[in-house]
PDB file of C-alpha atoms in Angstrom:
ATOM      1  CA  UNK A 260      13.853  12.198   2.422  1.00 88.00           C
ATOM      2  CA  UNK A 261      10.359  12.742   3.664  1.00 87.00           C
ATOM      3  CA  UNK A 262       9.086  15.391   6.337  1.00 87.00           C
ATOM      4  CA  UNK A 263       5.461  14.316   7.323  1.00 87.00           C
ATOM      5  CA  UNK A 264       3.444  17.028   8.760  1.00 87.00           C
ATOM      6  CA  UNK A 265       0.898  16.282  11.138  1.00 87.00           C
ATOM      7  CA  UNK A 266      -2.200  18.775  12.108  1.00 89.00           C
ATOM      8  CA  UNK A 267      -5.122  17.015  14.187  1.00 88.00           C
ATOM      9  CA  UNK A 268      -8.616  18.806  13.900  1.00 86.00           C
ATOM     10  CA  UNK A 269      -9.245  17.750  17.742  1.00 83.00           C
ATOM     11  CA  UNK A 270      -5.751  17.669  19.796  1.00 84.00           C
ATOM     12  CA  UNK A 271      -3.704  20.417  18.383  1.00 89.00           C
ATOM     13  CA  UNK A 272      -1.174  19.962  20.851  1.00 90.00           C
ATOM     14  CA  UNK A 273      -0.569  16.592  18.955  1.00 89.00           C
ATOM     15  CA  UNK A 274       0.724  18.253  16.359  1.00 92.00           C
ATOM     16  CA  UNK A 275       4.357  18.115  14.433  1.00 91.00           C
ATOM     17  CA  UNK A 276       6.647  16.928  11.999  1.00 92.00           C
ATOM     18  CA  UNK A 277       7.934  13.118  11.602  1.00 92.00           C
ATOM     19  CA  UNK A 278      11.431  12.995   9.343  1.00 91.00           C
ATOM     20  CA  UNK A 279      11.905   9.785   7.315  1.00 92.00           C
ATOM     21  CA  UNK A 280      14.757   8.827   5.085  1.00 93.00           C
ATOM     22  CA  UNK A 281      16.315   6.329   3.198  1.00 94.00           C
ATOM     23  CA  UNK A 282      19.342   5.205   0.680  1.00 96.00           C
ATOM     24  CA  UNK A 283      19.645   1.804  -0.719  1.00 97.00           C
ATOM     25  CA  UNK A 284      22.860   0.528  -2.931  1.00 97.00           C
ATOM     26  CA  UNK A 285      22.367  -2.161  -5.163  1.00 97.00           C
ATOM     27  CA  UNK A 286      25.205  -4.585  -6.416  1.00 96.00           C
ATOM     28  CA  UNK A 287      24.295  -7.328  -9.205  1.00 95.00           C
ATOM     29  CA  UNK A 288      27.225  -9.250 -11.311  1.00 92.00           C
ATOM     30  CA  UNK A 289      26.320 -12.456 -13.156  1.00 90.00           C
ATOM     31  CA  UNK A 290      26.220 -14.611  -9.991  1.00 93.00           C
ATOM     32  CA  UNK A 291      25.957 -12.302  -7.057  1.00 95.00           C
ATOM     33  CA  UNK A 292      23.412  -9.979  -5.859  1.00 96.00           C
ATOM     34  CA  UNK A 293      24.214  -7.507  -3.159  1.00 97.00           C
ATOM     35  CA  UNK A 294      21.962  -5.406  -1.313  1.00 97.00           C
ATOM     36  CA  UNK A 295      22.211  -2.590   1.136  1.00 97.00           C
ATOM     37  CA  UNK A 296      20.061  -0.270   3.351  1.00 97.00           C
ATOM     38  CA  UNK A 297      19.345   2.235   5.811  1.00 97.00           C
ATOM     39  CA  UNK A 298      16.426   3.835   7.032  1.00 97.00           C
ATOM     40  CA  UNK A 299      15.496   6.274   9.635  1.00 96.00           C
ATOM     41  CA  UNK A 300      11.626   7.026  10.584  1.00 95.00           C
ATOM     42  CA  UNK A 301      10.422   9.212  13.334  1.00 93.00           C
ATOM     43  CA  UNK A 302       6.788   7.622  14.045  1.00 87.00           C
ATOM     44  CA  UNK A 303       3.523   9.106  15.892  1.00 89.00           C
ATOM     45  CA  UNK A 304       0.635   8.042  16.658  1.00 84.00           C
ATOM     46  CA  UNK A 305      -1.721   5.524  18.755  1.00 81.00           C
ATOM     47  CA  UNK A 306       0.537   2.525  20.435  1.00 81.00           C
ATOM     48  CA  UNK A 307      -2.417  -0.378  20.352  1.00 82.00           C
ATOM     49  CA  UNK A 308      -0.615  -2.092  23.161  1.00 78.00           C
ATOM     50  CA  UNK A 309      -0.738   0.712  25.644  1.00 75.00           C
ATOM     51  CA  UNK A 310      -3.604   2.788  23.844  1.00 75.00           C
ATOM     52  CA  UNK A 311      -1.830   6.156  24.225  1.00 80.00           C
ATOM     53  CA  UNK A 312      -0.300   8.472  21.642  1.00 86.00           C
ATOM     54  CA  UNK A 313       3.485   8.295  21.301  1.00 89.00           C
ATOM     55  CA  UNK A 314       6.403   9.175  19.785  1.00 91.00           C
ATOM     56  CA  UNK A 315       9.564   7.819  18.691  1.00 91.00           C
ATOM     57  CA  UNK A 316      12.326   6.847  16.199  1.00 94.00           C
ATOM     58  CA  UNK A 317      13.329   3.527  14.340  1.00 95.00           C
ATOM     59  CA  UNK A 318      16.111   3.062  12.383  1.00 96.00           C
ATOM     60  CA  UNK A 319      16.399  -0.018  10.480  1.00 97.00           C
ATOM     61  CA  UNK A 320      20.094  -1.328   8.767  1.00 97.00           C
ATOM     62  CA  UNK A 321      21.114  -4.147   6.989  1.00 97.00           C
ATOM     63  CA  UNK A 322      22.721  -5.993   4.191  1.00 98.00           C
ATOM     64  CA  UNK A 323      21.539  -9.021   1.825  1.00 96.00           C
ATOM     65  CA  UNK A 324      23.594 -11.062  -0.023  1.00 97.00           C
ATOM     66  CA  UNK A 325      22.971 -14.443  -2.733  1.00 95.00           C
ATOM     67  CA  UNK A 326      25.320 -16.222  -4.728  1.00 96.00           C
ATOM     68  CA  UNK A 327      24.094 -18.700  -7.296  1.00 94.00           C
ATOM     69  CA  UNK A 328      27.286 -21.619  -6.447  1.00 94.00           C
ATOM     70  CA  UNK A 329      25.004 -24.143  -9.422  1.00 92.00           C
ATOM     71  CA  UNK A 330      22.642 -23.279 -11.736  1.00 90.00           C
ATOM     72  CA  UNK A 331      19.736 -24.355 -10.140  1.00 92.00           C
ATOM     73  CA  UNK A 332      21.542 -23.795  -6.083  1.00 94.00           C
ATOM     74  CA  UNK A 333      21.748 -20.228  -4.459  1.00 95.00           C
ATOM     75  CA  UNK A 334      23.484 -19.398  -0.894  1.00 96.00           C
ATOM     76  CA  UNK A 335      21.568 -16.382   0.623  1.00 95.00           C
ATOM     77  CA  UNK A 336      22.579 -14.384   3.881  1.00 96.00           C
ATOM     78  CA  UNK A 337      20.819 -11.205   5.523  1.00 96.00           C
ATOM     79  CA  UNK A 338      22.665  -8.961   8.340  1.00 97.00           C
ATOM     80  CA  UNK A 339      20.124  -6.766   9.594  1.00 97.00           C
ATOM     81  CA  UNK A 340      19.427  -4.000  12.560  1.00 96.00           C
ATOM     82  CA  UNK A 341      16.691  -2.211  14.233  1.00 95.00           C
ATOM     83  CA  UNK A 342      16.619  -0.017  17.134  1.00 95.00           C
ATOM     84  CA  UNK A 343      14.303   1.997  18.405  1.00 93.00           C
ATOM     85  CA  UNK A 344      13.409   4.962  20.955  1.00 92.00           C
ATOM     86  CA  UNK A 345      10.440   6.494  22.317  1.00 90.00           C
ATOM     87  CA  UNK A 346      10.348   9.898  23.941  1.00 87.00           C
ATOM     88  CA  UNK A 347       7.393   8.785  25.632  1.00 79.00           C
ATOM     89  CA  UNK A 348       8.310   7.512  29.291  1.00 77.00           C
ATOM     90  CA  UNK A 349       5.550   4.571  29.353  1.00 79.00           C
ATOM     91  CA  UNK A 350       6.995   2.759  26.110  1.00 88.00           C
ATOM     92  CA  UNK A 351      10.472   1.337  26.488  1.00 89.00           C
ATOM     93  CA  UNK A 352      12.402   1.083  23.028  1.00 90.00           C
ATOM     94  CA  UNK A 353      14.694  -1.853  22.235  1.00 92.00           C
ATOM     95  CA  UNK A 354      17.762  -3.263  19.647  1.00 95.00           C
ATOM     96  CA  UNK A 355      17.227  -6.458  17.609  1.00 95.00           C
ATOM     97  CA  UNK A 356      20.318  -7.618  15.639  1.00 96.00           C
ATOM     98  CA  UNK A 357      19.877 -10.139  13.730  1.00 96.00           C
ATOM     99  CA  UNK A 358      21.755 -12.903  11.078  1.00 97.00           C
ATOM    100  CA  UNK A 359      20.583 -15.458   9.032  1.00 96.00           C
ATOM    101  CA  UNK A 360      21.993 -17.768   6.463  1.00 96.00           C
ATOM    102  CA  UNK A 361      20.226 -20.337   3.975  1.00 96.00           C
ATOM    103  CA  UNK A 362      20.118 -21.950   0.491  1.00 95.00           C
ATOM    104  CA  UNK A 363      17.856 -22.263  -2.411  1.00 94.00           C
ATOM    105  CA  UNK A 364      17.053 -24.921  -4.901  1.00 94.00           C
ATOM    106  CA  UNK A 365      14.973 -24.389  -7.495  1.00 93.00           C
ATOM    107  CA  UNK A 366      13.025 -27.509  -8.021  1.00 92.00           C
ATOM    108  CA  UNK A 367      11.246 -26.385 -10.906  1.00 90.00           C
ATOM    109  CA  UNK A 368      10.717 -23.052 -12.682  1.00 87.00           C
ATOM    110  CA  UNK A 369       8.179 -21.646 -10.396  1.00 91.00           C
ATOM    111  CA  UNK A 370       9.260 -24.109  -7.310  1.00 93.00           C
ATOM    112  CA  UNK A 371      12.254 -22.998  -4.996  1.00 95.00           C
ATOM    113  CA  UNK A 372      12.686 -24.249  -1.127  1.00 95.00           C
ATOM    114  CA  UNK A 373      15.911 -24.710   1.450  1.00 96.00           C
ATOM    115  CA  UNK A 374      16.798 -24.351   4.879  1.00 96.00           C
ATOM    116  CA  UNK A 375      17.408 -21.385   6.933  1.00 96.00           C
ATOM    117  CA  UNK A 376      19.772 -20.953   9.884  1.00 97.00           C
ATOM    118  CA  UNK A 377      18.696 -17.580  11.981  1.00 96.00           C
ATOM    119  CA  UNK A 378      20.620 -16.119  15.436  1.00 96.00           C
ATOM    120  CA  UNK A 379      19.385 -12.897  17.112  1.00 95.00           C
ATOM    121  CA  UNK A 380      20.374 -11.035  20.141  1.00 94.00           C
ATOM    122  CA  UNK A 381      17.395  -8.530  21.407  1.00 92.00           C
ATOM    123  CA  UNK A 382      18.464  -5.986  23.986  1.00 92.00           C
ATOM    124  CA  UNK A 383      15.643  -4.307  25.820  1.00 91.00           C
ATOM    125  CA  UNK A 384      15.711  -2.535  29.835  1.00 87.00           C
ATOM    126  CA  UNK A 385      12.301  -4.309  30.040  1.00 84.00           C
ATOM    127  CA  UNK A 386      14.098  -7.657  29.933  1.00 85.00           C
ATOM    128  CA  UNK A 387      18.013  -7.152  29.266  1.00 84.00           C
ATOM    129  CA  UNK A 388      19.402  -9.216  26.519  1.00 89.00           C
ATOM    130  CA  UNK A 389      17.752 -12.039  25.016  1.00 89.00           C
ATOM    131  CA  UNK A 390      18.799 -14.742  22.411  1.00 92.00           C
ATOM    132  CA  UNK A 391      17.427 -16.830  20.081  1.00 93.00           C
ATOM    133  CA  UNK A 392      17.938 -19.436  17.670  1.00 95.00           C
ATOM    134  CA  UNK A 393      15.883 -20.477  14.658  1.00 95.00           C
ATOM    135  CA  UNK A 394      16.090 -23.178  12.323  1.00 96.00           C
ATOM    136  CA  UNK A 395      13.538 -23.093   9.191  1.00 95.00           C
ATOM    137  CA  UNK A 396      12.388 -24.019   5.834  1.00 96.00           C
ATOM    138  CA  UNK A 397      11.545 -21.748   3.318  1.00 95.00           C
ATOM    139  CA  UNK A 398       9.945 -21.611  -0.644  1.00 96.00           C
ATOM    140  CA  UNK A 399       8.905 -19.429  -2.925  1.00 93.00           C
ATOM    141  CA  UNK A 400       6.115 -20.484  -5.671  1.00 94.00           C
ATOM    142  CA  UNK A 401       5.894 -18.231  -8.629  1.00 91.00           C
ATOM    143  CA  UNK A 402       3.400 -17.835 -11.332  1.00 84.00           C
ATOM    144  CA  UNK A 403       4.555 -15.910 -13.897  1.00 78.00           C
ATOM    145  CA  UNK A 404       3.549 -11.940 -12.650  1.00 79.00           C
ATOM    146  CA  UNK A 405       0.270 -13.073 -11.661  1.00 89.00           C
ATOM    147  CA  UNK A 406       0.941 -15.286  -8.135  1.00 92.00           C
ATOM    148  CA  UNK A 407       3.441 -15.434  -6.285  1.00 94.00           C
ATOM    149  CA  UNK A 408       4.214 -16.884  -2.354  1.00 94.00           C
ATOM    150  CA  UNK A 409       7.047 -16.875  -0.207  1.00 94.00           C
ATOM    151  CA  UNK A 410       6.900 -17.903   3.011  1.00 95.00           C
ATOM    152  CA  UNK A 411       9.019 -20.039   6.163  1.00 94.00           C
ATOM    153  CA  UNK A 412       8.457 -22.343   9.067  1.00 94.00           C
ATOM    154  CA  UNK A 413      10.538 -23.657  11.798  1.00 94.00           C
ATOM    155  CA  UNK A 414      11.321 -23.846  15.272  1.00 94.00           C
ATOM    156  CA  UNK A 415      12.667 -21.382  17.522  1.00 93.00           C
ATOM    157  CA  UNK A 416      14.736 -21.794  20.634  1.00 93.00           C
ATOM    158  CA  UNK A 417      15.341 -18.406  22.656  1.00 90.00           C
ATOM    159  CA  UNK A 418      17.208 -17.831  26.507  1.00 88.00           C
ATOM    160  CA  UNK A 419      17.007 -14.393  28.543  1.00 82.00           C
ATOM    161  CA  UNK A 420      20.596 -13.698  30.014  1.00 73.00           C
ATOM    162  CA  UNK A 421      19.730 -12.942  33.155  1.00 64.00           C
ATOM    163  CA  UNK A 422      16.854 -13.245  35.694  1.00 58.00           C
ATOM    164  CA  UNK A 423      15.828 -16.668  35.755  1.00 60.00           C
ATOM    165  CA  UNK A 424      17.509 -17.315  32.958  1.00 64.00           C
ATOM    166  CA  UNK A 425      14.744 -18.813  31.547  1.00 72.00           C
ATOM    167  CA  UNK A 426      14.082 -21.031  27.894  1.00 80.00           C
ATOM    168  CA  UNK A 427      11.450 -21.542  25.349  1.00 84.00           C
ATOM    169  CA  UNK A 428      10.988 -23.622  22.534  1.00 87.00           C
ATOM    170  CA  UNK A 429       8.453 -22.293  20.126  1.00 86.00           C
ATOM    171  CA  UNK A 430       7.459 -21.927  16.587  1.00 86.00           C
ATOM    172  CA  UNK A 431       8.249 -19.189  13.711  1.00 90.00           C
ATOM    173  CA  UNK A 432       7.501 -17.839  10.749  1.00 91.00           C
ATOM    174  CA  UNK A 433       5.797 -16.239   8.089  1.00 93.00           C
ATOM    175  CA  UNK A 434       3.629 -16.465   4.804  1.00 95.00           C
ATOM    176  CA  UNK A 435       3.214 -13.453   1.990  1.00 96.00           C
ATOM    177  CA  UNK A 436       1.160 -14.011  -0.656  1.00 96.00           C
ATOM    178  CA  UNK A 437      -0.301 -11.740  -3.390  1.00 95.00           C
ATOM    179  CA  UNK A 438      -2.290 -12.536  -6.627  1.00 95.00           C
ATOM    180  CA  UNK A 439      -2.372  -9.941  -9.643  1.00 94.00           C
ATOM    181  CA  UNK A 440      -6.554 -10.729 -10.716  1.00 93.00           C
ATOM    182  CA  UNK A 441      -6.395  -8.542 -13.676  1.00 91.00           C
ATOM    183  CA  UNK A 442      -5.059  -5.177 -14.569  1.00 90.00           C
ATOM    184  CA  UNK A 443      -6.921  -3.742 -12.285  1.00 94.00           C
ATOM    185  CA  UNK A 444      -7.977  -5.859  -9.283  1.00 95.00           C
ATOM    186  CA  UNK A 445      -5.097  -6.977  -6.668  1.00 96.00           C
ATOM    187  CA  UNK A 446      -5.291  -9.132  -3.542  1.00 96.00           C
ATOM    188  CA  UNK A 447      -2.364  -9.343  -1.378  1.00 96.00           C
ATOM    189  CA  UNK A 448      -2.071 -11.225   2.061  1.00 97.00           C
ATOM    190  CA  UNK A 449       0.475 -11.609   4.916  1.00 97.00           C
ATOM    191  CA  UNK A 450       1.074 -13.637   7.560  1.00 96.00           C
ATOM    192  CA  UNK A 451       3.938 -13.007  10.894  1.00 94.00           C
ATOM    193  CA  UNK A 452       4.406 -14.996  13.406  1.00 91.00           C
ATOM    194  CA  UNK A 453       7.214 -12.942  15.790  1.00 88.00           C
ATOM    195  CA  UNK A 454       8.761 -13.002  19.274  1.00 88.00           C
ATOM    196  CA  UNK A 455       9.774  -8.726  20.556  1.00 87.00           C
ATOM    197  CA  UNK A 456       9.969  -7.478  23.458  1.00 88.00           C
ATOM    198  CA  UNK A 457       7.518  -5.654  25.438  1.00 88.00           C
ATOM    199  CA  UNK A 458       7.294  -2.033  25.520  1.00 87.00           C
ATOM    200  CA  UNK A 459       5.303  -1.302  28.091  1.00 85.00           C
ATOM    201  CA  UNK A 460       5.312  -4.397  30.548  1.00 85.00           C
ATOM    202  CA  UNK A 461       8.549  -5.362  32.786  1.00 83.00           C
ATOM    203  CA  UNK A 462      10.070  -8.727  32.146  1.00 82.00           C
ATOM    204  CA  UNK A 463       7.785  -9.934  29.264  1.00 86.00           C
ATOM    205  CA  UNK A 464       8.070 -10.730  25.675  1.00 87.00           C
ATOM    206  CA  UNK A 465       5.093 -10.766  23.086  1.00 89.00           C
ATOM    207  CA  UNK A 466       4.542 -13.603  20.885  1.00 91.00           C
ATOM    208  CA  UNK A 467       2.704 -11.390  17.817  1.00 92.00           C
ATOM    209  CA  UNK A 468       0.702 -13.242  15.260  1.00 94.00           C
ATOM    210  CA  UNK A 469      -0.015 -10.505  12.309  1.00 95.00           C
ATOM    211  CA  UNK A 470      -2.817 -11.396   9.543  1.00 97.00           C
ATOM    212  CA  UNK A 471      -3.476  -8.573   7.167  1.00 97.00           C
ATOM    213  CA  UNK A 472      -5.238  -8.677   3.848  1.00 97.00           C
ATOM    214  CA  UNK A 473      -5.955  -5.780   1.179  1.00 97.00           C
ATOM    215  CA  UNK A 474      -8.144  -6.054  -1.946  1.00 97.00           C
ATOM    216  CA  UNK A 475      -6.602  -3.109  -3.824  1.00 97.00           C
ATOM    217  CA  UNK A 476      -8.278  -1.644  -7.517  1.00 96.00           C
ATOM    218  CA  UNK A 477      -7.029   0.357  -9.710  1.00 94.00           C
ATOM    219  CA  UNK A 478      -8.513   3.684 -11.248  1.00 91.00           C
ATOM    220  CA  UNK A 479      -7.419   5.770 -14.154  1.00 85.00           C
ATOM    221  CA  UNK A 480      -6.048   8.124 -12.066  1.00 86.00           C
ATOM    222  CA  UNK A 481      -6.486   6.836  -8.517  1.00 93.00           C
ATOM    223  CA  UNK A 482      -6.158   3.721  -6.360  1.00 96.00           C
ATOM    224  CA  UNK A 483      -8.933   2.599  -4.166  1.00 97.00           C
ATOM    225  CA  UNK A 484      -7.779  -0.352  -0.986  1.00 96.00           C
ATOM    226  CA  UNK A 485      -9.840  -2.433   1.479  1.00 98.00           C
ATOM    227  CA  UNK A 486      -8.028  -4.363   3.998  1.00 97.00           C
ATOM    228  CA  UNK A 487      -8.319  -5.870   7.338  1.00 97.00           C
ATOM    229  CA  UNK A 488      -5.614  -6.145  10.146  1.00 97.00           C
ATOM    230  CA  UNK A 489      -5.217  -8.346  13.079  1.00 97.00           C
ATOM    231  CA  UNK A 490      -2.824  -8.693  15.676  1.00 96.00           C
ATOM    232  CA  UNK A 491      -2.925 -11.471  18.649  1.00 95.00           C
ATOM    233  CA  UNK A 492      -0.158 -10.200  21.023  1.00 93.00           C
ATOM    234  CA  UNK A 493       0.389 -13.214  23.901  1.00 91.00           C
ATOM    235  CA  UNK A 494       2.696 -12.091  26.788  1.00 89.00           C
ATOM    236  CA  UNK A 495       5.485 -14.297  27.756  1.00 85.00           C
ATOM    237  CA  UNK A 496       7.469 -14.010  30.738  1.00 83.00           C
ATOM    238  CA  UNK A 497      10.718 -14.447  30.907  1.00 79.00           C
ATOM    239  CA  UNK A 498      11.642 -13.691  34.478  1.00 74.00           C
ATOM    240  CA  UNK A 499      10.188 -13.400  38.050  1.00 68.00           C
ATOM    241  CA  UNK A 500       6.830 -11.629  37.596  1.00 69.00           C
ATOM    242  CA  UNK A 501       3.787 -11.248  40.025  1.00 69.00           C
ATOM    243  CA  UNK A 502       0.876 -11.295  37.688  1.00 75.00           C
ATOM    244  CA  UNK A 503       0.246 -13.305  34.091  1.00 79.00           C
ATOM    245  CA  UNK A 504      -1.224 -11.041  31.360  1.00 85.00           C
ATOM    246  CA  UNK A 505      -4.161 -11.525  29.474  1.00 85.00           C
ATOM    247  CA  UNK A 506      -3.639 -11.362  25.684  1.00 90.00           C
ATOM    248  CA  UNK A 507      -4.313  -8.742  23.394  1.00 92.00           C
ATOM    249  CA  UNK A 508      -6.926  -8.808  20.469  1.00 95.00           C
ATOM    250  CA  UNK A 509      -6.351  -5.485  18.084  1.00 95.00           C
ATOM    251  CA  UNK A 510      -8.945  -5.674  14.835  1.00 96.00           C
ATOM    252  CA  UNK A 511      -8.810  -2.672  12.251  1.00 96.00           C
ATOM    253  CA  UNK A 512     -10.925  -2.662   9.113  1.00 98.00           C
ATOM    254  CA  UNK A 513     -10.122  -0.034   6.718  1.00 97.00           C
ATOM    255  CA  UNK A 514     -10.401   2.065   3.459  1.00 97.00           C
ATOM    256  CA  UNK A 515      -8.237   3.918   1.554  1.00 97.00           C
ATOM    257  CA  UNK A 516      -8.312   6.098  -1.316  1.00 97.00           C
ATOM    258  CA  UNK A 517      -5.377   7.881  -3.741  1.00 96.00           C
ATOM    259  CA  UNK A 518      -4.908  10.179  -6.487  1.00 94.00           C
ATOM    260  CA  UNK A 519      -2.469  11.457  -8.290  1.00 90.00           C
ATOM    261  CA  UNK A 520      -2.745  16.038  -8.896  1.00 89.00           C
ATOM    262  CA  UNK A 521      -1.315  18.365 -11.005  1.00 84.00           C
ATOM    263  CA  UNK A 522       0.583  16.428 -13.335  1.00 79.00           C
ATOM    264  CA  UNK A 523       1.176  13.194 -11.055  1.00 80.00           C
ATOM    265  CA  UNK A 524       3.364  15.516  -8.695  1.00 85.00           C
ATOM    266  CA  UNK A 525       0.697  15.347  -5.940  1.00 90.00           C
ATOM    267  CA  UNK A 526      -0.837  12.573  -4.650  1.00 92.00           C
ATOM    268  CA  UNK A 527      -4.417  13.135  -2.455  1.00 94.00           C
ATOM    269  CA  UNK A 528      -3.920  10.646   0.723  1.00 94.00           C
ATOM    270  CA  UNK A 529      -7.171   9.513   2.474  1.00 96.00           C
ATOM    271  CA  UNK A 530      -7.955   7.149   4.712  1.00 96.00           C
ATOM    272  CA  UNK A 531     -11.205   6.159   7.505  1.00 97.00           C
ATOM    273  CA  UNK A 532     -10.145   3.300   9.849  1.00 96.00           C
ATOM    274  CA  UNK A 533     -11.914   1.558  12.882  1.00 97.00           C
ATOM    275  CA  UNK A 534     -10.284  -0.228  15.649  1.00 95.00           C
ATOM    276  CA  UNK A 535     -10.925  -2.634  18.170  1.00 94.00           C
ATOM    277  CA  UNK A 536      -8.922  -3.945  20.571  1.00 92.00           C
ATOM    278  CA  UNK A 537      -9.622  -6.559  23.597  1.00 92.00           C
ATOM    279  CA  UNK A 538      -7.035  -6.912  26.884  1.00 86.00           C
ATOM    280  CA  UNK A 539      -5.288  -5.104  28.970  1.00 81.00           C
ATOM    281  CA  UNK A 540      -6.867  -2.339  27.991  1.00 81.00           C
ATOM    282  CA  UNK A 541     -10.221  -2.211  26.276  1.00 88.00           C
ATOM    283  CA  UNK A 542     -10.681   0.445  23.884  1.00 89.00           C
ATOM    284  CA  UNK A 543     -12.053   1.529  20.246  1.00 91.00           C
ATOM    285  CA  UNK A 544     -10.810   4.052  18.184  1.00 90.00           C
ATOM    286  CA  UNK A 545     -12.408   5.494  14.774  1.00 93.00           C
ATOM    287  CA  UNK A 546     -10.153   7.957  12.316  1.00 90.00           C
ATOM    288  CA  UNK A 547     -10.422   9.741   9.542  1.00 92.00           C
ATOM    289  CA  UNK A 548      -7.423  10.955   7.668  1.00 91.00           C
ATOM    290  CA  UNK A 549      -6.589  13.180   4.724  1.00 91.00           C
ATOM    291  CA  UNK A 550      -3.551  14.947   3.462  1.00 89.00           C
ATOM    292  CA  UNK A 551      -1.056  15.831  -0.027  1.00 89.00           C
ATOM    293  CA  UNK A 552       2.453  13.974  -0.501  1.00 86.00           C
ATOM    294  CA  UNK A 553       4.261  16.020  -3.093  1.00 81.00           C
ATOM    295  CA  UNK A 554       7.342  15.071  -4.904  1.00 71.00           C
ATOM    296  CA  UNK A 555      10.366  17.000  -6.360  1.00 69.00           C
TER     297      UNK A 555
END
């Protein structure tokens, strides 16, 4: 359990609390690995689609499962939820429930790929239910500790319910990757292609493409980050509308800085961001923030 207290030096009526928690149960026997979560985060902050502070909840559920049926051939499954809510009345929360089943062959030691089956159903007022079907390769490459990528690619067929009732066929996907340079130097990288729906516009869905990448070094006693994140949101609609959207173009450079106080109980939290964004709305925003995390 986390309580995250927020004080603004411009703003003050911005401030509060956000409550976070989590519990995770993990299964292993000599074939089967089971996994379980749940997670609950109250979040705060600048939305970059609608460039307004909000507020809201997520809560995130699921369970993972892999059986090894030959010694080189593993079944995998993942039943997973998230829902969320906004107390502000210009963003629209929505549910995404989602399965997916697939396999794994290891090829080699460091070489494993298979195909992946994936259904969701997405429920949302700003376009009602929504489903989608995905089917998709995936591998993982391994180098010892030092490399390591996992990532997927496939095609994605989705229908709205009602409305128009209308059908895309589209790709999907996504590409981690994260290379250990030397006991101090990391680089790690991320790629996310992902349909959701909109939270601000009526009868559209985004199409997100995510790149982030972080150079990260450690310090005796500290941990110093440089990354870059950027989002390409492209609205799709998916019923009668009167007007297409232009898309979205959010950039954010940052750097970050940690340390661990008074005998590695507190950590020192500081961070200076700037971000761009391009679209519906046009806007730049530069922060600079600084606070203690302390554990018991």
């Amino acid at each position: 359990y986390r309580p995250i207290v927020r004080a603004y030096l411009h703003n003050s009526d911005l401030n509060g609390v956000d409550q976070t928690g989590d519990v995770a149960l993990r299964i292993e026997g000599s074939k089967t690995l089971i996994k379980a979560f749940a997670r609950y985060t109250e979040l705060s902050g600048t939305d970059r689609l609608s460039g307004t502070f909000v507020s809201g909840s997520l809560i995130n559920l699921g369970v993972q499962g892999s059986y090894q049926i030959a010694p080189r051939t593993s079944l995998v499954g993942i039943l997973s939820g998230a829902m969320s809510n906004y107390t502000t009345n210009s963003v629209v929360g929505s549910n995404i429930y989602t399965s997916e089943f697939g396999a794994y062959w290891a090829a080699t030691e460091r070489l494993s790929f298979g195909p992946a089956l994936r259904y969701s159903i997405t429920e949302s007022d700003n376009i009602s239910t929504r489903d989608s079907w995905a089917l998709m390769m995936q591998a993982q490459y391994l180098v010892g500790e030092r490399i390591r990528f996992m990532g997927s690619l496939g095609l994605e067929y989705a229908a709205n319910s009602e409305g128009n009732q209308q059908s895309t066929l589209g790709l999907t996907g996504k590409l981690s990757a994260s290379y250990a340079i030397n006991e101090r130097w990391s680089w790690s990288n991320d790629v996310d292609y992902v349909t959701v729906p909109s939270p601000t516009e009526t009868g559209y869905v985004i199409n997100n493409l995510a790149v982030t990448t972080a150079l990260t070094r450690q310090l005796l006693r500290a941990t110093a980050d440089v990354g870059l994140e950027y989002n390409l949101s492209n609205y799709e609609s998916v019923n009668t509308v009167s007007t297409n959207l232009a898309n979205e173009n959010n950039l954010s450079v940052y750097l970050g800085y940690e340390r661990k106080l008074f005998a590695e109980r507190v950590t020192f939290l500081s961070r200076v961001s700037y971000t761009l964004n391009n679209g519906q709305k046009d806007w730049s925003q530069l922060q600079i923030s600084a606070g203690l995390a302390a554990a018991f």
